[in-house]
mmCIF file of N, CA and C in Angstrom:
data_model
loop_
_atom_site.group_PDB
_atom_site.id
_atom_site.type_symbol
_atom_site.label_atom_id
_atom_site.label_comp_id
_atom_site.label_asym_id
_atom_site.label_seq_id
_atom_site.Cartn_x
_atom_site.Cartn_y
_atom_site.Cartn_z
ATOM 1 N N UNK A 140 -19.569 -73.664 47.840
ATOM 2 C CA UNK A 140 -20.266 -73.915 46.586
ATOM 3 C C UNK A 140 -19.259 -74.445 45.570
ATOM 4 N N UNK A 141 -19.465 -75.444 45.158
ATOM 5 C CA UNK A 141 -18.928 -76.287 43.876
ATOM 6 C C UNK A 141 -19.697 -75.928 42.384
ATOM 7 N N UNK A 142 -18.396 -75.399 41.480
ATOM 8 C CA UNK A 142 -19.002 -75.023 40.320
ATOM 9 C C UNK A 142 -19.193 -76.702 39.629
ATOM 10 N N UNK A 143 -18.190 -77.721 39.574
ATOM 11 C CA UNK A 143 -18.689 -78.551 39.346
ATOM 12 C C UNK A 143 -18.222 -80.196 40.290
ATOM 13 N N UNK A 144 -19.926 -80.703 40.297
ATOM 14 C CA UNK A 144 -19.546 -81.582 40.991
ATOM 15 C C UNK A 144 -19.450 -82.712 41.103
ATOM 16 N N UNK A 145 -19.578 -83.234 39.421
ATOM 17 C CA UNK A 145 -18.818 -84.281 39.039
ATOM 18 C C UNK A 145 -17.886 -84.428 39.281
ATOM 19 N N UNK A 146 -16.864 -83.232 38.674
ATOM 20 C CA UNK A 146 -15.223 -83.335 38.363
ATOM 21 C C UNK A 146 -14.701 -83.387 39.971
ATOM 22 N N UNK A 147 -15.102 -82.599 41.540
ATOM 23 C CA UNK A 147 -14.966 -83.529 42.408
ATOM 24 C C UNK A 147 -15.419 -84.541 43.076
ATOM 25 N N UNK A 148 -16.454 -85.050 42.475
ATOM 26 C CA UNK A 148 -16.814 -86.845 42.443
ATOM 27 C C UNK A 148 -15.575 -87.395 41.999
ATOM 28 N N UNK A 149 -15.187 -87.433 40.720
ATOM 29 C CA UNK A 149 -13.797 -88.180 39.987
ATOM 30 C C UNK A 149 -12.793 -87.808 41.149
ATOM 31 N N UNK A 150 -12.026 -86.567 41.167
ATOM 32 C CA UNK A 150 -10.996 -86.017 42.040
ATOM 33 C C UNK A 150 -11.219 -86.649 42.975
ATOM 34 N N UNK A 151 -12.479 -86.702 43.852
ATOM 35 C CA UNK A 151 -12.161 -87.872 45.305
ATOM 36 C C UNK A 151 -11.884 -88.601 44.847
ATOM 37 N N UNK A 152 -12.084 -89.603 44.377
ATOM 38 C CA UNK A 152 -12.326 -90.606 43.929
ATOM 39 C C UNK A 152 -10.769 -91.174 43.764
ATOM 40 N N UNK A 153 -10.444 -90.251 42.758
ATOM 41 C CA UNK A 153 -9.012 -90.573 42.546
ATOM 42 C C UNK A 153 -7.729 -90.342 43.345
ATOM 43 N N UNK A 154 -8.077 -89.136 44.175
ATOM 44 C CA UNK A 154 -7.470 -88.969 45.304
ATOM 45 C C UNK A 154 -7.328 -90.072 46.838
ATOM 46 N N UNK A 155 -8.478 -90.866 46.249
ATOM 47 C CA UNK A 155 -8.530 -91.952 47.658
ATOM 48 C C UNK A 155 -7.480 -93.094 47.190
ATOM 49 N N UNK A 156 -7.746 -93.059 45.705
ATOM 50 C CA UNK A 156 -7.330 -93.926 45.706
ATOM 51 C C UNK A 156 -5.408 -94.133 45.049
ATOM 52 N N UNK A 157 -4.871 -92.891 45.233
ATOM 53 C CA UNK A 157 -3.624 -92.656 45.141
ATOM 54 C C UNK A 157 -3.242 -92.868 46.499
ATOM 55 N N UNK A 158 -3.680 -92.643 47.519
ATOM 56 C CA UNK A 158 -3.591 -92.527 49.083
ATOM 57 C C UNK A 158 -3.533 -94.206 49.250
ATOM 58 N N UNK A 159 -4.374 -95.144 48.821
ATOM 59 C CA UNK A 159 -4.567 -95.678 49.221
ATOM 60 C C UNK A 159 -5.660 -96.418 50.168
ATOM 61 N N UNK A 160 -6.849 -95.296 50.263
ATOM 62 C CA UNK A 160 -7.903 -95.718 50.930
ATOM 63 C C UNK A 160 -8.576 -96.674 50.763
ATOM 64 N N UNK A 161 -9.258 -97.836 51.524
ATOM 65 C CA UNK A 161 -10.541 -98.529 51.284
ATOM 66 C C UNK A 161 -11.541 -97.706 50.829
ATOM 67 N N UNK A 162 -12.250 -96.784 51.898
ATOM 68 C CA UNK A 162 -13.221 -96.494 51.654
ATOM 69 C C UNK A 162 -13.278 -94.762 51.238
ATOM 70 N N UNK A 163 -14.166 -94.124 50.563
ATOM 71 C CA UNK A 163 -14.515 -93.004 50.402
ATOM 72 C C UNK A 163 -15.628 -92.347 50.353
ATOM 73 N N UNK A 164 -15.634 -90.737 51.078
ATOM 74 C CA UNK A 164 -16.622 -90.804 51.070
ATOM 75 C C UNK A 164 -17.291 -89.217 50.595
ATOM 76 N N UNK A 165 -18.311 -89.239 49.761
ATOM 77 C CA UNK A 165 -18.797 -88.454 49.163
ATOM 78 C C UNK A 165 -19.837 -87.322 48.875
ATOM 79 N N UNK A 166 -20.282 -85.896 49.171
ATOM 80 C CA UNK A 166 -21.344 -85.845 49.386
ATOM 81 C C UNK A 166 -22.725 -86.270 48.164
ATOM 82 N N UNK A 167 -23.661 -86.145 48.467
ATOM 83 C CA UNK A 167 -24.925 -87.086 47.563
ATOM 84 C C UNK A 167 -25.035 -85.927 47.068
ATOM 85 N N UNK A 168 -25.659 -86.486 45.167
ATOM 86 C CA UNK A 168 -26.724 -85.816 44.318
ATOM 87 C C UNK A 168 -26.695 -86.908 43.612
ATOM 88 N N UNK A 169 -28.024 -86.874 43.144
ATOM 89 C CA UNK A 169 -28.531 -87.647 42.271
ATOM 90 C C UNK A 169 -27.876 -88.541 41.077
ATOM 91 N N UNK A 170 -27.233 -87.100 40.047
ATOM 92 C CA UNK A 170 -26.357 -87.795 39.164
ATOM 93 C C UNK A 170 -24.940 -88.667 39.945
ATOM 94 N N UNK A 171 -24.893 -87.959 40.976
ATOM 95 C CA UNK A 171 -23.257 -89.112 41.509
ATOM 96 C C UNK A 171 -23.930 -90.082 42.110
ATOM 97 N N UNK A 172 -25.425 -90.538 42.623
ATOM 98 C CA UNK A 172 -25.724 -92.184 42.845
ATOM 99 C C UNK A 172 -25.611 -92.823 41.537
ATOM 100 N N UNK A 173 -26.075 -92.328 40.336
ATOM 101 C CA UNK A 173 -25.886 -93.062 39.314
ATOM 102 C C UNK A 173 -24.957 -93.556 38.800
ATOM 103 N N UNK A 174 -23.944 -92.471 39.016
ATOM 104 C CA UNK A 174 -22.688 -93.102 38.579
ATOM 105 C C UNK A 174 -21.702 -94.242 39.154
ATOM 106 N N UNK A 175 -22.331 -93.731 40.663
ATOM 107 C CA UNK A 175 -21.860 -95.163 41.506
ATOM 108 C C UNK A 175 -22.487 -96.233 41.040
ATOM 109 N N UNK A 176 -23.528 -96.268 40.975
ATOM 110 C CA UNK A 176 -24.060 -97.459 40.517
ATOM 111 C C UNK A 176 -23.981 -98.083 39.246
ATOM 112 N N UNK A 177 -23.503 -96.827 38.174
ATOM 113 C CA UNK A 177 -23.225 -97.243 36.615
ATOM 114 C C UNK A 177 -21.649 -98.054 37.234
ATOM 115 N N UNK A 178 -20.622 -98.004 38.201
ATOM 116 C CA UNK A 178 -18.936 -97.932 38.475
ATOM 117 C C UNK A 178 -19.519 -99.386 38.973
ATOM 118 N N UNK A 179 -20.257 -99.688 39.644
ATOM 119 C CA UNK A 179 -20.675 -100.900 40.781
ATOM 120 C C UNK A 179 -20.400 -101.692 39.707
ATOM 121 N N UNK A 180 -21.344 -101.547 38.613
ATOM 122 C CA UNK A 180 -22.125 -102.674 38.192
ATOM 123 C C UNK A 180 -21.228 -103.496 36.905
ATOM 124 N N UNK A 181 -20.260 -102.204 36.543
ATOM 125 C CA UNK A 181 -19.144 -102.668 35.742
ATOM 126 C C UNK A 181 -17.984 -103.156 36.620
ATOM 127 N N UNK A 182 -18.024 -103.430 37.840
ATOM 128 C CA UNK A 182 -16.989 -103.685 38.387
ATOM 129 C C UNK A 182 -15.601 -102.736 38.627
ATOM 130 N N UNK A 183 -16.041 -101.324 38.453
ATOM 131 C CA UNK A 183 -14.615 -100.308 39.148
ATOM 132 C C UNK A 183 -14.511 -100.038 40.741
ATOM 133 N N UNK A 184 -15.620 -100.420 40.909
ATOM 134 C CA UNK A 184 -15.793 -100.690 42.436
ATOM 135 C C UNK A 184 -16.189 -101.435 43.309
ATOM 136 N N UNK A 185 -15.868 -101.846 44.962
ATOM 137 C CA UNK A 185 -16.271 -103.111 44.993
ATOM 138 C C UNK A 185 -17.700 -103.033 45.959
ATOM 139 N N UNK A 186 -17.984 -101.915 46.686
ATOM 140 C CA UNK A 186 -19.863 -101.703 47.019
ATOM 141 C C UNK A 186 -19.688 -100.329 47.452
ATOM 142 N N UNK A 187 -20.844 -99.806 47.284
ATOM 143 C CA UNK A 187 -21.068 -98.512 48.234
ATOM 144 C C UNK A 187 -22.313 -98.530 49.015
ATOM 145 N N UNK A 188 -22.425 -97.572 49.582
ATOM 146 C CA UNK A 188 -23.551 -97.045 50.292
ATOM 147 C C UNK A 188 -23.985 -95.792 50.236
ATOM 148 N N UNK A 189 -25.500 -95.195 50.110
ATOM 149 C CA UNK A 189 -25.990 -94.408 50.179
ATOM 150 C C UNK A 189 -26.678 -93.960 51.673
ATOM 151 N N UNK A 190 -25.615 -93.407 52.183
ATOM 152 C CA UNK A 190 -26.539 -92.786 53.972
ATOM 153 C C UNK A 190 -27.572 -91.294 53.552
ATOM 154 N N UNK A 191 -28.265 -91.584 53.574
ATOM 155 C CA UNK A 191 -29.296 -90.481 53.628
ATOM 156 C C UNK A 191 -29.589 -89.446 55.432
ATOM 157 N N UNK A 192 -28.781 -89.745 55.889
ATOM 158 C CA UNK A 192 -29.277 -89.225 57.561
ATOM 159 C C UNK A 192 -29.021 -87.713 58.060
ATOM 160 N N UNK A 193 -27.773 -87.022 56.660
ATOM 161 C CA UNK A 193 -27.790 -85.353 56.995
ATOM 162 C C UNK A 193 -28.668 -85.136 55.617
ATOM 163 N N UNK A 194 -28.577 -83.772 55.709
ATOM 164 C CA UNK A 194 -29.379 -82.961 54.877
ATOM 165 C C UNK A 194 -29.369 -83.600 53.452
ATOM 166 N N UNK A 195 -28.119 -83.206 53.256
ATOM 167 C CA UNK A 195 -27.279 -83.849 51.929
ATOM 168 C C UNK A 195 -27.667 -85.140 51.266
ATOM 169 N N UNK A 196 -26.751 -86.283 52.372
ATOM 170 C CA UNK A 196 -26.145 -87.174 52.202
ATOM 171 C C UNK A 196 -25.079 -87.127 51.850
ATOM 172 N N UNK A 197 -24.799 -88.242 52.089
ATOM 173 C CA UNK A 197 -23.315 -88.964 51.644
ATOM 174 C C UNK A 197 -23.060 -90.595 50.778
ATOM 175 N N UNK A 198 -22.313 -90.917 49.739
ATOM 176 C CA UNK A 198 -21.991 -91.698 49.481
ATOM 177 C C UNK A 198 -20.775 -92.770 49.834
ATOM 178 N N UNK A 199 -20.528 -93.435 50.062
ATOM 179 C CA UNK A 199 -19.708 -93.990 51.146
ATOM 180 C C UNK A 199 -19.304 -95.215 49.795
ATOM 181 N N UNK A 200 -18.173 -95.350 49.200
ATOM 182 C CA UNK A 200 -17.573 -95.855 47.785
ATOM 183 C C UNK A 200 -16.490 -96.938 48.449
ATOM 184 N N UNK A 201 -16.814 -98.352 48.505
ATOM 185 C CA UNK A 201 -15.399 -99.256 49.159
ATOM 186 C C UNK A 201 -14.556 -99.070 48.108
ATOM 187 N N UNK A 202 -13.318 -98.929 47.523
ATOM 188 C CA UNK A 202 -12.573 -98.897 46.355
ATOM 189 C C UNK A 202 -12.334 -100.427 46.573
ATOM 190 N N UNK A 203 -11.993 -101.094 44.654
ATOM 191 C CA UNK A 203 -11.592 -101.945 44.581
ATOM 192 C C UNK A 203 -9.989 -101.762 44.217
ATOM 193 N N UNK A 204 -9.314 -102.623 45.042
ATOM 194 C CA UNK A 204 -7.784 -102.932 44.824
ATOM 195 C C UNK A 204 -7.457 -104.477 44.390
ATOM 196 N N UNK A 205 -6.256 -104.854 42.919
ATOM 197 C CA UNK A 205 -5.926 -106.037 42.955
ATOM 198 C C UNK A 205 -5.282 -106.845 44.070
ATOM 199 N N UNK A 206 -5.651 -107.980 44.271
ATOM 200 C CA UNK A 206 -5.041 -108.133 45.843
ATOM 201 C C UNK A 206 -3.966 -108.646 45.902
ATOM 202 N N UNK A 207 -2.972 -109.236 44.453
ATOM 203 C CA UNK A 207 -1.509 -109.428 44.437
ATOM 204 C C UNK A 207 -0.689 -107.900 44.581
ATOM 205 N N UNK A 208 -0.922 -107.209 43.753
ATOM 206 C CA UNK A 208 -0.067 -106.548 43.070
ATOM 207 C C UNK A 208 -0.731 -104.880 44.077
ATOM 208 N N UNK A 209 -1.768 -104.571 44.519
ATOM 209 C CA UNK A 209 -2.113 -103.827 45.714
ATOM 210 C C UNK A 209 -2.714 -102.406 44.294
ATOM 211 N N UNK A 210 -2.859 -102.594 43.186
ATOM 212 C CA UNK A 210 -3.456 -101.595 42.097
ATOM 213 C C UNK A 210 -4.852 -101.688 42.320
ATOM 214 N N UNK A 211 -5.226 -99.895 41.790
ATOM 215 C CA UNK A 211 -6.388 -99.821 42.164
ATOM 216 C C UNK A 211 -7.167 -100.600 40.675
ATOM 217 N N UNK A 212 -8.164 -100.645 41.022
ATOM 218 C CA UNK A 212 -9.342 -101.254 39.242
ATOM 219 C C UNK A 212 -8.987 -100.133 38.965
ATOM 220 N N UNK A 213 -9.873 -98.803 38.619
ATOM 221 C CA UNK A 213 -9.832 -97.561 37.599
ATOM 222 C C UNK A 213 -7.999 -97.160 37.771
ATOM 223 N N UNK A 214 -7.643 -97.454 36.576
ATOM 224 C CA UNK A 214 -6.632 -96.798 36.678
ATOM 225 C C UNK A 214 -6.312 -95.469 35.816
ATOM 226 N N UNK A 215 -7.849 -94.503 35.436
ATOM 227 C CA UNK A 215 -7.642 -93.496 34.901
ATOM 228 C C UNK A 215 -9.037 -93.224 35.168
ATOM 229 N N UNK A 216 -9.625 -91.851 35.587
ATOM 230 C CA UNK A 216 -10.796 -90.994 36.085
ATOM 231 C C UNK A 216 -10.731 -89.792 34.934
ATOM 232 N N UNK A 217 -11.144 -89.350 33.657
ATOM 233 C CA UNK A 217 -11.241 -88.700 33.534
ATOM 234 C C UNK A 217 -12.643 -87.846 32.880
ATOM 235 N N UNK A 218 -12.635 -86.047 33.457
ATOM 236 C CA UNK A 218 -13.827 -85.594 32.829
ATOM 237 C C UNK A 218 -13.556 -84.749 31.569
ATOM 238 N N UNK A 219 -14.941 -85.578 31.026
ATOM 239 C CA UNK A 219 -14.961 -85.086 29.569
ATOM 240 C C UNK A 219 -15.555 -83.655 29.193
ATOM 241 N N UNK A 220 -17.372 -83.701 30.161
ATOM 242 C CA UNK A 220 -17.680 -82.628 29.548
ATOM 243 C C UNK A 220 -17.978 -81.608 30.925
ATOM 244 N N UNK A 221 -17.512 -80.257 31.039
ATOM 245 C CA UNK A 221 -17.326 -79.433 31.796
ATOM 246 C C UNK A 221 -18.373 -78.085 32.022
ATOM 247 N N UNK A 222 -18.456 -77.515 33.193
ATOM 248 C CA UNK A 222 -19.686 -76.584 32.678
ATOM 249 C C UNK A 222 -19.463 -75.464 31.505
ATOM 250 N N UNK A 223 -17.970 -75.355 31.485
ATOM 251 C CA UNK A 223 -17.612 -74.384 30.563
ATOM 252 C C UNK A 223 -18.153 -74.934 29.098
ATOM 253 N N UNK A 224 -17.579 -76.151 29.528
ATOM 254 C CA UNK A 224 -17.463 -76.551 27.593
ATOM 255 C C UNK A 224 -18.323 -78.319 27.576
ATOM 256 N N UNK A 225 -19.789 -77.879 27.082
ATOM 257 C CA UNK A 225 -20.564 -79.066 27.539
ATOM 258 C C UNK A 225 -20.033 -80.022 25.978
ATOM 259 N N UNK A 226 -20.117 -81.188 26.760
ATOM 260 C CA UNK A 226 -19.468 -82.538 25.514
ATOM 261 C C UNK A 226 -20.514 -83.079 25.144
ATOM 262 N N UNK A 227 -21.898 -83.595 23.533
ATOM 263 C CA UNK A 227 -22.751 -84.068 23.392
ATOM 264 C C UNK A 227 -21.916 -84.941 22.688
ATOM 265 N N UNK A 228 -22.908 -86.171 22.677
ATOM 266 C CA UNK A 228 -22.452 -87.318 21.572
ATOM 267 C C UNK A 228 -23.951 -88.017 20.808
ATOM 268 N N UNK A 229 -23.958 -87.450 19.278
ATOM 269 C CA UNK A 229 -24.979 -88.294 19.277
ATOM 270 C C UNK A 229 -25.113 -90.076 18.877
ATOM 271 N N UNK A 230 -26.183 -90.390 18.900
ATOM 272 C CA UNK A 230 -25.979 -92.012 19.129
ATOM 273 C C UNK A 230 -25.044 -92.821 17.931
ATOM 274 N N UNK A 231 -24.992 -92.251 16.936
ATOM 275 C CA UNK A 231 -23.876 -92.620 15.609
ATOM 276 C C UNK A 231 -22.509 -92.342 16.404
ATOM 277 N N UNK A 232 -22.055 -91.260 17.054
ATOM 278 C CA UNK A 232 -20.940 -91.250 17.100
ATOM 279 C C UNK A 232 -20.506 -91.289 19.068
ATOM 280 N N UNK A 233 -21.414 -91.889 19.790
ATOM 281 C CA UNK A 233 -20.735 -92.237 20.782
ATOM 282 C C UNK A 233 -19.339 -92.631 20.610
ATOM 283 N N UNK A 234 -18.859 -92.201 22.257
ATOM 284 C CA UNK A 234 -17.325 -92.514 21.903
ATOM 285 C C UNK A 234 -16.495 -93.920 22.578
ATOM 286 N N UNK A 235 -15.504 -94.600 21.982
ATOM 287 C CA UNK A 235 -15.123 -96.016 22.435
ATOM 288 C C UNK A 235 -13.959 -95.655 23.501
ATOM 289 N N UNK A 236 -13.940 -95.980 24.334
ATOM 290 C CA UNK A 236 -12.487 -95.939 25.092
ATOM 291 C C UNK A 236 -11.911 -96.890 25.160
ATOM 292 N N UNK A 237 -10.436 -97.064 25.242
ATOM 293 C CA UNK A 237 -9.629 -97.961 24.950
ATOM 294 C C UNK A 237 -9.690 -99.181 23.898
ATOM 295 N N UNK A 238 -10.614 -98.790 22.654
ATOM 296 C CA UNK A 238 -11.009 -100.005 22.108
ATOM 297 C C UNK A 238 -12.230 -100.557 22.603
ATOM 298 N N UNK A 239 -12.852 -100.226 23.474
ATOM 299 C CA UNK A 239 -14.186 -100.976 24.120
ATOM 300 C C UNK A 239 -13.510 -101.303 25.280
ATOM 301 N N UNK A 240 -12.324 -101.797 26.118
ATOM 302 C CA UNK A 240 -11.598 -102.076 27.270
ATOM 303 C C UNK A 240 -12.443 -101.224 28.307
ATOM 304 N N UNK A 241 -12.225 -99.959 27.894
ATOM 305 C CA UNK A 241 -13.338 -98.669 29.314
ATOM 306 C C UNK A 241 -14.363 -98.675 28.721
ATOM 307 N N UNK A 242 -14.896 -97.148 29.430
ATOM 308 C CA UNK A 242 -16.143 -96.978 29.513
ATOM 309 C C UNK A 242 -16.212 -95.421 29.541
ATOM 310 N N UNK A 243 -17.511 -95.354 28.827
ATOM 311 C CA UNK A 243 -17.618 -93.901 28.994
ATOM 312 C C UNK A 243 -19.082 -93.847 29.834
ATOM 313 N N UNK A 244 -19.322 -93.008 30.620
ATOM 314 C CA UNK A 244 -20.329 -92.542 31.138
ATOM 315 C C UNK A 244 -20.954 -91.283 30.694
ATOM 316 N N UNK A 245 -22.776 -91.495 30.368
ATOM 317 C CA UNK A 245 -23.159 -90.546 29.590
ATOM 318 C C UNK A 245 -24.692 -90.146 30.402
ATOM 319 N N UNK A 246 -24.639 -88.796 30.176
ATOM 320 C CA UNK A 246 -26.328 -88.648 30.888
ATOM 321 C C UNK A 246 -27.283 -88.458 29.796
ATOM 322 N N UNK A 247 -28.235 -89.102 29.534
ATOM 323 C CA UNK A 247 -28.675 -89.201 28.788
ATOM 324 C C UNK A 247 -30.363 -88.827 29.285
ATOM 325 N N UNK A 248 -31.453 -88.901 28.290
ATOM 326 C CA UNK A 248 -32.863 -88.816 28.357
ATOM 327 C C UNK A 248 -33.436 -90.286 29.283
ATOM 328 N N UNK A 249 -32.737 -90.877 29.186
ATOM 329 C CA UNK A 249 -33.167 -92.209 29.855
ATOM 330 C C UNK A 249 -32.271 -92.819 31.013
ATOM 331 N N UNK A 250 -31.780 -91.980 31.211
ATOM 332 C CA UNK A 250 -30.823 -91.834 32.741
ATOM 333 C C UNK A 250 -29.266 -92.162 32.360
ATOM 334 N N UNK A 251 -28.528 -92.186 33.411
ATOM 335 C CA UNK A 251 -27.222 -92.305 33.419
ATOM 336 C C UNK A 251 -26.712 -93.896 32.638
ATOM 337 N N UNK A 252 -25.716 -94.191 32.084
ATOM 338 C CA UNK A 252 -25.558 -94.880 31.335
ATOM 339 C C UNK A 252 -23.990 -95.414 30.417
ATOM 340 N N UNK A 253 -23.906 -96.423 30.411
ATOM 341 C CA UNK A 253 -22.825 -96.579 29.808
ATOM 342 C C UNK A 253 -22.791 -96.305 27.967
ATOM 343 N N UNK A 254 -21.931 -96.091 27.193
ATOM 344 C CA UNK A 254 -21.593 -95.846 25.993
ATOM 345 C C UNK A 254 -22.274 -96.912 25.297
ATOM 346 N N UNK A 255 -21.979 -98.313 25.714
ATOM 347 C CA UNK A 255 -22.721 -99.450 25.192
ATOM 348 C C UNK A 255 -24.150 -99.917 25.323
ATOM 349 N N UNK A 256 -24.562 -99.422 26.694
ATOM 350 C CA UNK A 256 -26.173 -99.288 27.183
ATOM 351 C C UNK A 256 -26.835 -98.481 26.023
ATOM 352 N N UNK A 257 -26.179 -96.954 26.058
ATOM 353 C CA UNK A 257 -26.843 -95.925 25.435
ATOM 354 C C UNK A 257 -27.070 -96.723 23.662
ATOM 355 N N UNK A 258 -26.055 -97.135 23.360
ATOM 356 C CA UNK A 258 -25.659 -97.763 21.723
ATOM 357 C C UNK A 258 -27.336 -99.010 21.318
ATOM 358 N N UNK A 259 -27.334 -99.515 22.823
ATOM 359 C CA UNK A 259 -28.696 -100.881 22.685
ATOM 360 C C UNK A 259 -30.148 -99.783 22.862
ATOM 361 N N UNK A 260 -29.691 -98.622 23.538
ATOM 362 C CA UNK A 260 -31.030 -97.996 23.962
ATOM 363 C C UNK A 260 -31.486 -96.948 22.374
ATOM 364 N N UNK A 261 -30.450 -96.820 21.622
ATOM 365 C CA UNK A 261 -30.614 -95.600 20.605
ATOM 366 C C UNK A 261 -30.673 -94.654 21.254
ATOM 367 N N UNK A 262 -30.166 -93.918 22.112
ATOM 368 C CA UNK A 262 -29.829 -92.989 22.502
ATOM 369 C C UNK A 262 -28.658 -91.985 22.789
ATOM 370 N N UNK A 263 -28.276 -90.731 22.598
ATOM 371 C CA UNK A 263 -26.974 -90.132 22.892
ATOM 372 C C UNK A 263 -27.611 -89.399 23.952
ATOM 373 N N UNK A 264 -26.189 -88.617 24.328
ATOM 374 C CA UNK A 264 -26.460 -87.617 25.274
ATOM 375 C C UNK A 264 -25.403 -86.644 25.648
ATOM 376 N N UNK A 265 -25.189 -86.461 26.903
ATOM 377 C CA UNK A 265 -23.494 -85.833 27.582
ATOM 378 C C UNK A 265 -23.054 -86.444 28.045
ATOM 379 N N UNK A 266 -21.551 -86.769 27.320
ATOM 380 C CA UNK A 266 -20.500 -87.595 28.076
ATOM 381 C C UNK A 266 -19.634 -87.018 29.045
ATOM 382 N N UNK A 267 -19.851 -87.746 30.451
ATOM 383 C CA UNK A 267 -19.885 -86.996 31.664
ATOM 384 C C UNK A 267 -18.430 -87.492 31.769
ATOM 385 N N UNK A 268 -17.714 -88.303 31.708
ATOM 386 C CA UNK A 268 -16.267 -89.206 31.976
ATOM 387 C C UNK A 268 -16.324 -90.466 31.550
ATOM 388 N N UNK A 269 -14.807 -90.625 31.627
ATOM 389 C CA UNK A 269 -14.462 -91.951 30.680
ATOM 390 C C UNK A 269 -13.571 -92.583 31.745
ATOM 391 N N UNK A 270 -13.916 -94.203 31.678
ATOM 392 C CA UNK A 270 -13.189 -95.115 33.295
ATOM 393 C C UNK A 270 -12.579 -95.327 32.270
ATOM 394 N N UNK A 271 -11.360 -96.175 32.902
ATOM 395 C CA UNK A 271 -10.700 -97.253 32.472
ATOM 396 C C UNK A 271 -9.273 -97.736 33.211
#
């Protein structure tokens, strides 16, 4: 049992990609398809897959690497809000990372979402982690 299982969504994540892995792979819930798909679509990653065939599932994450220099894209995974200590943001004060450069990921009333999505939607929520 995982108290939380975002923060090892990120931790794989980041662990594959200190190693060096192509691919990684993850077990499924709901909020971690979203986030793959919020990571896809900004480009921190380069495809995944959703296997549905055990109980679970699994998410299956190709990492993207620069192909001169062998660096991963995300070069920082971190979580913001924890079960201990939940992080809200409301829509005035969403938060910017790096200047607008990252991204924050937020769960919101209208699903998972980037900082800038949420900003066009009028919406806040919990900021789950910040790429960049």
């Amino acid at each position: 049992m995982n108290t939380d299982p975002i923060a090892d969504y990120l931790t794989r994540v980041r662990n594959a990609q200190k190693a060096g892995h192509r691919v990684v792979e993850i077990p499924a819930s709901n909020i971690k398809k979203e986030m793959t798909k919020v990571l896809y679509q900004k480009g921190y990653i380069q495809s995944y897959r959703f296997d549905d065939t055990s109980a679970q599932g699994v998410i299956k994450i190709a990492l993207k690497y620069n192909p001169t220099t062998k660096a991963p894209a995300i070069t920082k995974l971190e979580r913001i809000s924890t079960p201990g200590l939940r992080q809200y943001a409301h829509v005035e004060n969403l938060p910017r990372v790096l200047s607008g450069l990252g991204i924050a990921i937020l769960s919101t009333s209208k699903g998972v979402m980037t900082e800038k999505e949420a900003k066009n939607e009028n919406v806040g929520g919990e900021v789950l982690c910040y790429v960049y």
